[in-house]
PDB file of C-alpha atoms in Angstrom:
ATOM      1  CA  PRO B  18      86.372 105.445  76.702  1.00  0.00           C
ATOM      2  CA  ASP B  19      86.343 107.078  80.132  1.00  0.00           C
ATOM      3  CA  PHE B  20      89.255 105.439  81.968  1.00  0.00           C
ATOM      4  CA  HIS B  21      90.297 105.822  85.611  1.00  0.00           C
ATOM      5  CA  TRP B  22      93.241 104.315  87.447  1.00  0.00           C
ATOM      6  CA  GLU B  23      93.663 104.241  91.229  1.00  0.00           C
ATOM      7  CA  GLY B  24      97.075 102.548  91.251  1.00  0.00           C
ATOM      8  CA  LYS B  25      98.953 105.835  90.916  1.00  0.00           C
ATOM      9  CA  GLY B  26      97.934 106.788  94.442  1.00  0.00           C
ATOM     10  CA  GLY B  27      94.322 107.625  93.822  1.00  0.00           C
ATOM     11  CA  SER B  28      92.273 108.652  90.805  1.00  0.00           C
ATOM     12  CA  ASP B  29      91.897 112.422  90.560  1.00  0.00           C
ATOM     13  CA  ASP B  30      88.212 112.350  91.471  1.00  0.00           C
ATOM     14  CA  SER B  31      88.603 109.570  94.096  1.00  0.00           C
ATOM     15  CA  VAL B  32      86.194 107.273  92.261  1.00  0.00           C
ATOM     16  CA  SER B  33      85.692 103.862  93.850  1.00  0.00           C
ATOM     17  CA  PHE B  34      84.800 100.887  91.697  1.00  0.00           C
ATOM     18  CA  ALA B  35      82.325  98.392  93.150  1.00  0.00           C
ATOM     19  CA  MET B  36      83.093  94.717  92.611  1.00  0.00           C
ATOM     20  CA  LYS B  37      81.606  91.414  93.712  1.00  0.00           C
ATOM     21  CA  PHE B  38      83.586  88.183  93.938  1.00  0.00           C
ATOM     22  CA  ASN B  39      84.082  84.942  95.823  1.00  0.00           C
ATOM     23  CA  TYR B  40      87.419  84.645  97.574  1.00  0.00           C
ATOM     24  CA  ILE B  41      89.322  81.667  98.981  1.00  0.00           C
ATOM     25  CA  ARG B  42      92.401  82.580 101.027  1.00  0.00           C
ATOM     26  CA  PHE B  43      94.790  80.178 102.747  1.00  0.00           C
ATOM     27  CA  HIS B  44      98.087  81.467 104.137  1.00  0.00           C
ATOM     28  CA  GLN B  45     100.103  79.277 106.498  1.00  0.00           C
ATOM     29  CA  VAL B  46     103.652  79.931 107.694  1.00  0.00           C
ATOM     30  CA  VAL B  47     105.639  77.696 110.039  1.00  0.00           C
ATOM     31  CA  ASN B  48     108.570  79.387 111.789  1.00  0.00           C
ATOM     32  CA  ARG B  49     111.310  77.932 113.931  1.00  0.00           C
ATOM     33  CA  GLN B  50     113.361  79.832 116.471  1.00  0.00           C
ATOM     34  CA  ILE B  51     116.912  80.353 115.242  1.00  0.00           C
ATOM     35  CA  LYS B  52     118.334  82.314 118.150  1.00  0.00           C
ATOM     36  CA  GLY B  53     116.857  84.662 120.721  1.00  0.00           C
ATOM     37  CA  HIS B  54     114.135  86.732 119.064  1.00  0.00           C
ATOM     38  CA  LEU B  55     114.990  85.589 115.536  1.00  0.00           C
ATOM     39  CA  TYR B  56     112.804  83.076 113.684  1.00  0.00           C
ATOM     40  CA  ALA B  57     112.837  81.619 110.178  1.00  0.00           C
ATOM     41  CA  GLY B  58     110.431  79.409 108.301  1.00  0.00           C
ATOM     42  CA  ILE B  59     108.568  78.464 105.156  1.00  0.00           C
ATOM     43  CA  GLY B  60     104.957  78.948 104.117  1.00  0.00           C
ATOM     44  CA  TYR B  61     102.279  78.245 101.558  1.00  0.00           C
ATOM     45  CA  HIS B  62      99.986  80.976 100.200  1.00  0.00           C
ATOM     46  CA  LEU B  63      96.796  80.594  98.176  1.00  0.00           C
ATOM     47  CA  ASP B  64      94.579  83.417  96.894  1.00  0.00           C
ATOM     48  CA  ARG B  65      91.765  82.390  94.567  1.00  0.00           C
ATOM     49  CA  TYR B  66      89.165  84.828  93.204  1.00  0.00           C
ATOM     50  CA  TYR B  67      86.238  83.598  91.155  1.00  0.00           C
ATOM     51  CA  ALA B  68      82.772  84.714  90.032  1.00  0.00           C
ATOM     52  CA  ILE B  69      84.218  88.222  89.751  1.00  0.00           C
ATOM     53  CA  VAL B  70      81.685  90.854  88.702  1.00  0.00           C
ATOM     54  CA  ASP B  71      83.072  94.280  87.791  1.00  0.00           C
ATOM     55  CA  GLU B  72      79.917  96.290  88.502  1.00  0.00           C
ATOM     56  CA  GLU B  73      81.096  99.647  87.135  1.00  0.00           C
ATOM     57  CA  LEU B  74      82.406  98.258  83.839  1.00  0.00           C
ATOM     58  CA  LYS B  75      80.496  99.555  80.790  1.00  0.00           C
ATOM     59  CA  LEU B  76      81.611  98.217  77.418  1.00  0.00           C
ATOM     60  CA  ASP B  77      78.400  98.366  75.401  1.00  0.00           C
ATOM     61  CA  THR B  78      77.265 101.934  76.082  1.00  0.00           C
ATOM     62  CA  ALA B  79      77.650 105.166  74.122  1.00  0.00           C
ATOM     63  CA  GLN B  80      80.230 106.294  76.677  1.00  0.00           C
ATOM     64  CA  PRO B  81      82.170 103.176  77.749  1.00  0.00           C
ATOM     65  CA  LEU B  82      83.780 103.039  81.186  1.00  0.00           C
ATOM     66  CA  ILE B  83      86.958 100.954  81.438  1.00  0.00           C
ATOM     67  CA  THR B  84      87.664 100.116  85.080  1.00  0.00           C
ATOM     68  CA  PRO B  85      91.157  99.569  86.548  1.00  0.00           C
ATOM     69  CA  HIS B  86      90.399  95.880  87.066  1.00  0.00           C
ATOM     70  CA  TYR B  87      89.330  95.314  83.467  1.00  0.00           C
ATOM     71  CA  PHE B  88      92.192  97.327  81.963  1.00  0.00           C
ATOM     72  CA  TYR B  89      94.901  95.613  84.036  1.00  0.00           C
ATOM     73  CA  THR B  90      93.425  92.125  83.698  1.00  0.00           C
ATOM     74  CA  LYS B  91      93.098  92.319  79.910  1.00  0.00           C
ATOM     75  CA  LYS B  92      96.548  93.906  79.595  1.00  0.00           C
ATOM     76  CA  TYR B  93      98.186  90.873  81.217  1.00  0.00           C
ATOM     77  CA  ASP B  94      95.871  88.243  79.687  1.00  0.00           C
ATOM     78  CA  TYR B  95      94.109  87.142  82.856  1.00  0.00           C
ATOM     79  CA  ASP B  96      90.551  85.871  82.923  1.00  0.00           C
ATOM     80  CA  THR B  97      88.436  88.829  84.095  1.00  0.00           C
ATOM     81  CA  SER B  98      86.192  86.565  86.196  1.00  0.00           C
ATOM     82  CA  ASP B  99      88.587  84.007  87.696  1.00  0.00           C
ATOM     83  CA  TYR B 100      92.264  83.865  88.703  1.00  0.00           C
ATOM     84  CA  THR B 101      94.584  82.265  91.241  1.00  0.00           C
ATOM     85  CA  LEU B 102      97.894  82.844  93.032  1.00  0.00           C
ATOM     86  CA  SER B 103      99.523  79.812  94.638  1.00  0.00           C
ATOM     87  CA  GLY B 104     103.074  79.664  95.919  1.00  0.00           C
ATOM     88  CA  LEU B 105     105.693  79.127  98.596  1.00  0.00           C
ATOM     89  CA  SER B 106     107.469  81.591 100.862  1.00  0.00           C
ATOM     90  CA  LEU B 107     110.702  81.979 102.797  1.00  0.00           C
ATOM     91  CA  ASN B 108     110.243  84.030 105.969  1.00  0.00           C
ATOM     92  CA  PHE B 109     112.388  85.728 108.611  1.00  0.00           C
ATOM     93  CA  VAL B 110     110.924  87.313 111.734  1.00  0.00           C
ATOM     94  CA  PHE B 111     112.520  89.265 114.581  1.00  0.00           C
ATOM     95  CA  ASP B 112     110.146  89.945 117.481  1.00  0.00           C
ATOM     96  CA  SER B 113     111.263  91.401 120.814  1.00  0.00           C
ATOM     97  CA  ARG B 114     107.942  93.082 121.694  1.00  0.00           C
ATOM     98  CA  ASP B 115     106.694  92.663 125.251  1.00  0.00           C
ATOM     99  CA  SER B 116     103.140  92.056 123.974  1.00  0.00           C
ATOM    100  CA  GLN B 117     101.628  91.150 120.623  1.00  0.00           C
ATOM    101  CA  ILE B 118      98.315  92.930 121.185  1.00  0.00           C
ATOM    102  CA  ASN B 119      99.470  96.095 122.970  1.00  0.00           C
ATOM    103  CA  PRO B 120     103.261  96.551 123.032  1.00  0.00           C
ATOM    104  CA  TYR B 121     105.009  99.117 125.208  1.00  0.00           C
ATOM    105  CA  LYS B 122     108.502  98.394 123.920  1.00  0.00           C
ATOM    106  CA  GLY B 123     110.503  96.223 121.567  1.00  0.00           C
ATOM    107  CA  TYR B 124     110.962  95.657 117.851  1.00  0.00           C
ATOM    108  CA  TYR B 125     109.160  93.649 115.211  1.00  0.00           C
ATOM    109  CA  ALA B 126     110.589  92.982 111.748  1.00  0.00           C
ATOM    110  CA  ASN B 127     109.233  90.632 109.107  1.00  0.00           C
ATOM    111  CA  LEU B 128     110.736  89.730 105.734  1.00  0.00           C
ATOM    112  CA  SER B 129     108.772  87.411 103.449  1.00  0.00           C
ATOM    113  CA  TYR B 130     109.788  86.395  99.923  1.00  0.00           C
ATOM    114  CA  ARG B 131     107.075  84.560  97.989  1.00  0.00           C
ATOM    115  CA  TYR B 132     107.253  82.822  94.643  1.00  0.00           C
ATOM    116  CA  TYR B 133     104.065  81.794  92.885  1.00  0.00           C
ATOM    117  CA  PHE B 134     104.348  78.757  90.603  1.00  0.00           C
ATOM    118  CA  SER B 135     102.099  77.829  87.706  1.00  0.00           C
ATOM    119  CA  PHE B 136     102.572  74.137  88.562  1.00  0.00           C
ATOM    120  CA  LEU B 137     100.984  74.878  91.971  1.00  0.00           C
ATOM    121  CA  GLY B 138      97.944  76.440  90.331  1.00  0.00           C
ATOM    122  CA  SER B 139      98.976  80.053  89.699  1.00  0.00           C
ATOM    123  CA  ASP B 140      97.847  81.588  86.439  1.00  0.00           C
ATOM    124  CA  GLU B 141     101.389  82.909  86.003  1.00  0.00           C
ATOM    125  CA  ASP B 142     104.773  82.606  87.702  1.00  0.00           C
ATOM    126  CA  ALA B 143     105.475  85.697  89.800  1.00  0.00           C
ATOM    127  CA  SER B 144     107.412  86.781  92.875  1.00  0.00           C
ATOM    128  CA  HIS B 145     106.541  89.115  95.721  1.00  0.00           C
ATOM    129  CA  LEU B 146     108.501  90.644  98.613  1.00  0.00           C
ATOM    130  CA  LEU B 147     107.041  91.938 101.869  1.00  0.00           C
ATOM    131  CA  ALA B 148     109.170  93.884 104.364  1.00  0.00           C
ATOM    132  CA  GLU B 149     107.770  95.234 107.640  1.00  0.00           C
ATOM    133  CA  PHE B 150     109.145  97.054 110.688  1.00  0.00           C
ATOM    134  CA  ARG B 151     107.535  98.236 113.948  1.00  0.00           C
ATOM    135  CA  THR B 152     108.969  99.785 117.083  1.00  0.00           C
ATOM    136  CA  TYR B 153     107.765 101.527 120.240  1.00  0.00           C
ATOM    137  CA  VAL B 154     109.529 104.406 121.997  1.00  0.00           C
ATOM    138  CA  GLY B 155     108.583 105.055 125.629  1.00  0.00           C
ATOM    139  CA  LEU B 156     108.184 108.667 126.770  1.00  0.00           C
ATOM    140  CA  SER B 157     107.852 108.030 130.500  1.00  0.00           C
ATOM    141  CA  LYS B 158     109.559 105.554 132.820  1.00  0.00           C
ATOM    142  CA  LYS B 159     106.640 105.835 135.237  1.00  0.00           C
ATOM    143  CA  THR B 160     103.818 105.419 132.719  1.00  0.00           C
ATOM    144  CA  GLN B 161     104.491 102.745 130.097  1.00  0.00           C
ATOM    145  CA  ARG B 162     101.316 103.610 128.169  1.00  0.00           C
ATOM    146  CA  HIS B 163     102.873 106.952 127.261  1.00  0.00           C
ATOM    147  CA  LEU B 164     104.767 106.220 124.026  1.00  0.00           C
ATOM    148  CA  ILE B 165     105.170 106.758 120.298  1.00  0.00           C
ATOM    149  CA  ALA B 166     104.695 103.797 117.967  1.00  0.00           C
ATOM    150  CA  PHE B 167     106.122 103.510 114.448  1.00  0.00           C
ATOM    151  CA  TRP B 168     105.020 101.221 111.612  1.00  0.00           C
ATOM    152  CA  LEU B 169     106.556 100.934 108.158  1.00  0.00           C
ATOM    153  CA  PHE B 170     106.029  98.283 105.506  1.00  0.00           C
ATOM    154  CA  GLY B 171     106.399  97.771 101.800  1.00  0.00           C
ATOM    155  CA  GLU B 172     105.143  95.220  99.285  1.00  0.00           C
ATOM    156  CA  PHE B 173     106.813  94.715  95.924  1.00  0.00           C
ATOM    157  CA  ASN B 174     105.840  92.638  92.888  1.00  0.00           C
ATOM    158  CA  LEU B 175     109.383  91.735  91.836  1.00  0.00           C
ATOM    159  CA  THR B 176     108.871  89.524  88.790  1.00  0.00           C
ATOM    160  CA  GLY B 177     105.933  88.447  86.666  1.00  0.00           C
ATOM    161  CA  HIS B 178     102.479  89.977  87.017  1.00  0.00           C
ATOM    162  CA  MET B 179     100.160  89.348  89.930  1.00  0.00           C
ATOM    163  CA  PRO B 180      96.381  89.420  89.253  1.00  0.00           C
ATOM    164  CA  TYR B 181      94.699  92.764  89.961  1.00  0.00           C
ATOM    165  CA  LEU B 182      92.964  91.874  93.238  1.00  0.00           C
ATOM    166  CA  THR B 183      96.173  90.296  94.593  1.00  0.00           C
ATOM    167  CA  LEU B 184      98.363  93.349  93.918  1.00  0.00           C
ATOM    168  CA  PRO B 185      99.854  95.170  96.926  1.00  0.00           C
ATOM    169  CA  THR B 186      96.997  97.210  98.339  1.00  0.00           C
ATOM    170  CA  LEU B 187      96.090  99.414 101.262  1.00  0.00           C
ATOM    171  CA  GLY B 188      94.624  97.205 103.973  1.00  0.00           C
ATOM    172  CA  GLY B 189      96.336  94.161 102.510  1.00  0.00           C
ATOM    173  CA  ASP B 190      98.503  93.547 105.578  1.00  0.00           C
ATOM    174  CA  GLN B 191      98.040  90.353 107.582  1.00  0.00           C
ATOM    175  CA  ARG B 192      95.317  91.739 109.868  1.00  0.00           C
ATOM    176  CA  ALA B 193      93.930  94.304 107.387  1.00  0.00           C
ATOM    177  CA  ARG B 194      94.640  97.162 109.801  1.00  0.00           C
ATOM    178  CA  SER B 195      96.602  99.602 107.659  1.00  0.00           C
ATOM    179  CA  GLY B 196      95.131 102.758 106.190  1.00  0.00           C
ATOM    180  CA  ARG B 197      92.745 104.103 108.790  1.00  0.00           C
ATOM    181  CA  GLY B 198      90.875 106.861 106.970  1.00  0.00           C
ATOM    182  CA  TYR B 199      90.376 104.793 103.805  1.00  0.00           C
ATOM    183  CA  VAL B 200      88.418 101.702 102.830  1.00  0.00           C
ATOM    184  CA  ASN B 201      90.498  98.550 102.347  1.00  0.00           C
ATOM    185  CA  GLY B 202      91.745  98.247  98.789  1.00  0.00           C
ATOM    186  CA  ARG B 203      91.335 101.953  98.050  1.00  0.00           C
ATOM    187  CA  TYR B 204      94.880 102.232  96.648  1.00  0.00           C
ATOM    188  CA  ARG B 205      96.834  99.512  94.929  1.00  0.00           C
ATOM    189  CA  GLY B 206      99.740  99.156  92.543  1.00  0.00           C
ATOM    190  CA  LYS B 207     102.616  96.945  91.473  1.00  0.00           C
ATOM    191  CA  ASN B 208     104.492  98.247  94.535  1.00  0.00           C
ATOM    192  CA  LEU B 209     103.322  99.897  97.743  1.00  0.00           C
ATOM    193  CA  VAL B 210     104.938 101.647 100.712  1.00  0.00           C
ATOM    194  CA  TYR B 211     103.017 102.518 103.881  1.00  0.00           C
ATOM    195  CA  GLY B 212     104.013 104.326 107.057  1.00  0.00           C
ATOM    196  CA  GLU B 213     102.231 105.272 110.281  1.00  0.00           C
ATOM    197  CA  VAL B 214     103.124 107.062 113.504  1.00  0.00           C
ATOM    198  CA  GLU B 215     100.872 106.934 116.570  1.00  0.00           C
ATOM    199  CA  TYR B 216     101.168 108.870 119.830  1.00  0.00           C
ATOM    200  CA  ARG B 217      99.636 106.885 122.724  1.00  0.00           C
ATOM    201  CA  PHE B 218      98.984 108.489 126.110  1.00  0.00           C
ATOM    202  CA  PRO B 219      97.036 107.905 129.337  1.00  0.00           C
ATOM    203  CA  ILE B 220      94.070 110.141 130.148  1.00  0.00           C
ATOM    204  CA  SER B 221      93.131 108.927 133.645  1.00  0.00           C
ATOM    205  CA  GLN B 222      96.291 108.790 135.754  1.00  0.00           C
ATOM    206  CA  CYS B 223      94.520 107.379 138.832  1.00  0.00           C
ATOM    207  CA  SER B 224      92.648 104.388 137.433  1.00  0.00           C
ATOM    208  CA  LYS B 225      94.917 103.948 134.386  1.00  0.00           C
ATOM    209  CA  ILE B 226      91.883 102.714 132.483  1.00  0.00           C
ATOM    210  CA  LEU B 227      91.260 105.510 129.995  1.00  0.00           C
ATOM    211  CA  GLY B 228      93.764 106.447 127.293  1.00  0.00           C
ATOM    212  CA  GLY B 229      93.968 108.151 123.944  1.00  0.00           C
ATOM    213  CA  VAL B 230      95.861 108.082 120.642  1.00  0.00           C
ATOM    214  CA  VAL B 231      96.619 110.509 117.845  1.00  0.00           C
ATOM    215  CA  PHE B 232      97.969 109.135 114.572  1.00  0.00           C
ATOM    216  CA  VAL B 233      99.000 109.993 111.031  1.00  0.00           C
ATOM    217  CA  ASN B 234      99.587 107.596 108.135  1.00  0.00           C
ATOM    218  CA  ALA B 235     100.572 107.822 104.483  1.00  0.00           C
ATOM    219  CA  THR B 236     100.386 105.495 101.479  1.00  0.00           C
ATOM    220  CA  THR B 237     102.075 105.539  98.098  1.00  0.00           C
ATOM    221  CA  THR B 238     101.750 103.147  95.159  1.00  0.00           C
ATOM    222  CA  ASP B 239     103.109 103.147  91.630  1.00  0.00           C
ATOM    223  CA  TYR B 240     101.763 102.583  88.112  1.00  0.00           C
ATOM    224  CA  PRO B 241     104.624 101.556  85.781  1.00  0.00           C
ATOM    225  CA  LEU B 242     102.382 101.439  82.679  1.00  0.00           C
ATOM    226  CA  LYS B 243     101.935 105.213  82.978  1.00  0.00           C
ATOM    227  CA  GLY B 244     105.463 105.919  84.169  1.00  0.00           C
ATOM    228  CA  VAL B 245     104.283 106.803  87.679  1.00  0.00           C
ATOM    229  CA  GLY B 246     106.746 105.807  90.395  1.00  0.00           C
ATOM    230  CA  LEU B 247     106.556 105.390  94.138  1.00  0.00           C
ATOM    231  CA  PHE B 248     106.316 108.630  96.157  1.00  0.00           C
ATOM    232  CA  GLU B 249     105.054 110.666  93.182  1.00  0.00           C
ATOM    233  CA  TYR B 250     101.607 110.437  94.751  1.00  0.00           C
ATOM    234  CA  VAL B 251     101.190 110.149  98.520  1.00  0.00           C
ATOM    235  CA  GLN B 252      97.826 109.809 100.224  1.00  0.00           C
ATOM    236  CA  PRO B 253      97.825 110.874 103.911  1.00  0.00           C
ATOM    237  CA  ALA B 254      95.306 110.429 106.714  1.00  0.00           C
ATOM    238  CA  VAL B 255      95.066 111.658 110.307  1.00  0.00           C
ATOM    239  CA  GLY B 256      92.960 110.554 113.238  1.00  0.00           C
ATOM    240  CA  PHE B 257      92.445 110.139 116.957  1.00  0.00           C
ATOM    241  CA  GLY B 258      91.010 107.514 119.264  1.00  0.00           C
ATOM    242  CA  ILE B 259      89.955 106.500 122.751  1.00  0.00           C
ATOM    243  CA  ARG B 260      91.272 103.470 124.635  1.00  0.00           C
ATOM    244  CA  VAL B 261      89.494 101.722 127.519  1.00  0.00           C
ATOM    245  CA  MET B 262      91.631  99.069 129.190  1.00  0.00           C
ATOM    246  CA  VAL B 263      89.434  96.136 130.223  1.00  0.00           C
ATOM    247  CA  ASN B 264      92.214  93.720 131.224  1.00  0.00           C
ATOM    248  CA  LYS B 265      95.432  95.118 132.677  1.00  0.00           C
ATOM    249  CA  HIS B 266      97.220  91.767 132.748  1.00  0.00           C
ATOM    250  CA  PHE B 267      96.825  91.115 129.012  1.00  0.00           C
ATOM    251  CA  ARG B 268      96.643  94.865 128.186  1.00  0.00           C
ATOM    252  CA  THR B 269      93.377  94.330 126.351  1.00  0.00           C
ATOM    253  CA  ASN B 270      91.774  97.577 125.226  1.00  0.00           C
ATOM    254  CA  ILE B 271      88.442  98.518 123.743  1.00  0.00           C
ATOM    255  CA  ASN B 272      89.484 100.845 120.907  1.00  0.00           C
ATOM    256  CA  LEU B 273      87.397 103.428 119.087  1.00  0.00           C
ATOM    257  CA  ASP B 274      89.124 105.496 116.371  1.00  0.00           C
ATOM    258  CA  PHE B 275      88.101 108.132 113.872  1.00  0.00           C
ATOM    259  CA  ALA B 276      90.268 108.994 110.845  1.00  0.00           C
ATOM    260  CA  ILE B 277      90.071 111.420 107.922  1.00  0.00           C
ATOM    261  CA  GLY B 278      91.784 110.819 104.585  1.00  0.00           C
ATOM    262  CA  ASN B 279      91.637 112.453 101.159  1.00  0.00           C
ATOM    263  CA  LYS B 280      87.897 112.718 100.458  1.00  0.00           C
ATOM    264  CA  SER B 281      87.396 109.811 102.845  1.00  0.00           C
ATOM    265  CA  GLN B 282      86.780 109.083 106.520  1.00  0.00           C
ATOM    266  CA  GLY B 283      85.891 106.210 108.818  1.00  0.00           C
ATOM    267  CA  PHE B 284      85.214 104.939 112.347  1.00  0.00           C
ATOM    268  CA  TYR B 285      87.104 101.877 113.637  1.00  0.00           C
ATOM    269  CA  PHE B 286      86.296  99.581 116.526  1.00  0.00           C
ATOM    270  CA  SER B 287      88.686  96.851 117.740  1.00  0.00           C
ATOM    271  CA  GLY B 288      89.916  94.871 120.729  1.00  0.00           C
ATOM    272  CA  GLN B 289      93.656  95.367 120.280  1.00  0.00           C
ATOM    273  CA  GLU B 290      96.031  98.028 119.012  1.00  0.00           C
ATOM    274  CA  THR B 291      96.278  98.568 115.256  1.00  0.00           C
ATOM    275  CA  PHE B 292      99.991  97.708 115.372  1.00  0.00           C
TER     276      PHE B 292
END
C-alpha cells in the first residue's frame, strides 16, 4: 500500500490528510503562589475524540492508501474511531512578564508533568512532559516596543502511547499559536521541539501606534518506529507582520501576520501577541 508519515517532520510530498471528528477538551489547572513569581499547582486534563472519520484512508481499492492515523492507531491497538486521554498533572510556573498579552520584558517558564490513568477513562496509561520558556530582550531604553522575543518549548511522550490526535503536534500549545506558516497539526510525533524568534519594532515614532514584526520559527518531531530522531528533520518558516496599538494602557494590538513555510503559507489575525 501507499503509505505516508508526517511524524518525521513532514512527508516528502507534504501531503495533508483530511479528517473529521468530534472533540471534547477540558483542561483545568489550579496554581498557588509559592514565592515571588513562582507558582505550583495541580490539574486535570481530558481529551476525548469520537466519530473519527479518516477521509483519505483507502483499504478496499486496487491501490490502498494507509494514512498516518490508521497506521499508528492500529499499531498500538486503539479504536480508529474513538479514544480518550484523561489524567492529572503537576505544574510549576515562573512568570515575571510585565504583561501577559504584550510583554516588553520578563521571563515565563512552564513545566507540566501529566500522567494519564486508565481508571480515569484513558484507553491506556501514559505520561507526558511539557516544558516551555519565553523571554524578551529590550533593544532601546527609550522605546520599549523595540525588542527581540524568544520562545522555546518541547513536548515529550515519556511512557506508554498517546492516541494519534493527542500526540505532541504543531499548534498544540495552550493557545494554538505556534507554527505560523503551517496549518495546526501539520507535524506531529512522539516528541516535539519548537522554537521561534521575533523582532518587534515601532514604525511610527510620533504616535507610537504603528509597529511591525519579523519572525522565524522551526519545528522538529521524531518517529521512533522508523528510527527517526528529533532534529533529523527540521521544518522552518519565516514571516512578517503589522501591529496597530488600539489601547496603550493594556498594550492591545490589532495584529496581521503573513508567514511562509515549506510548501505552505498563511495569514494570521489576532488581538494579542503570539507569545
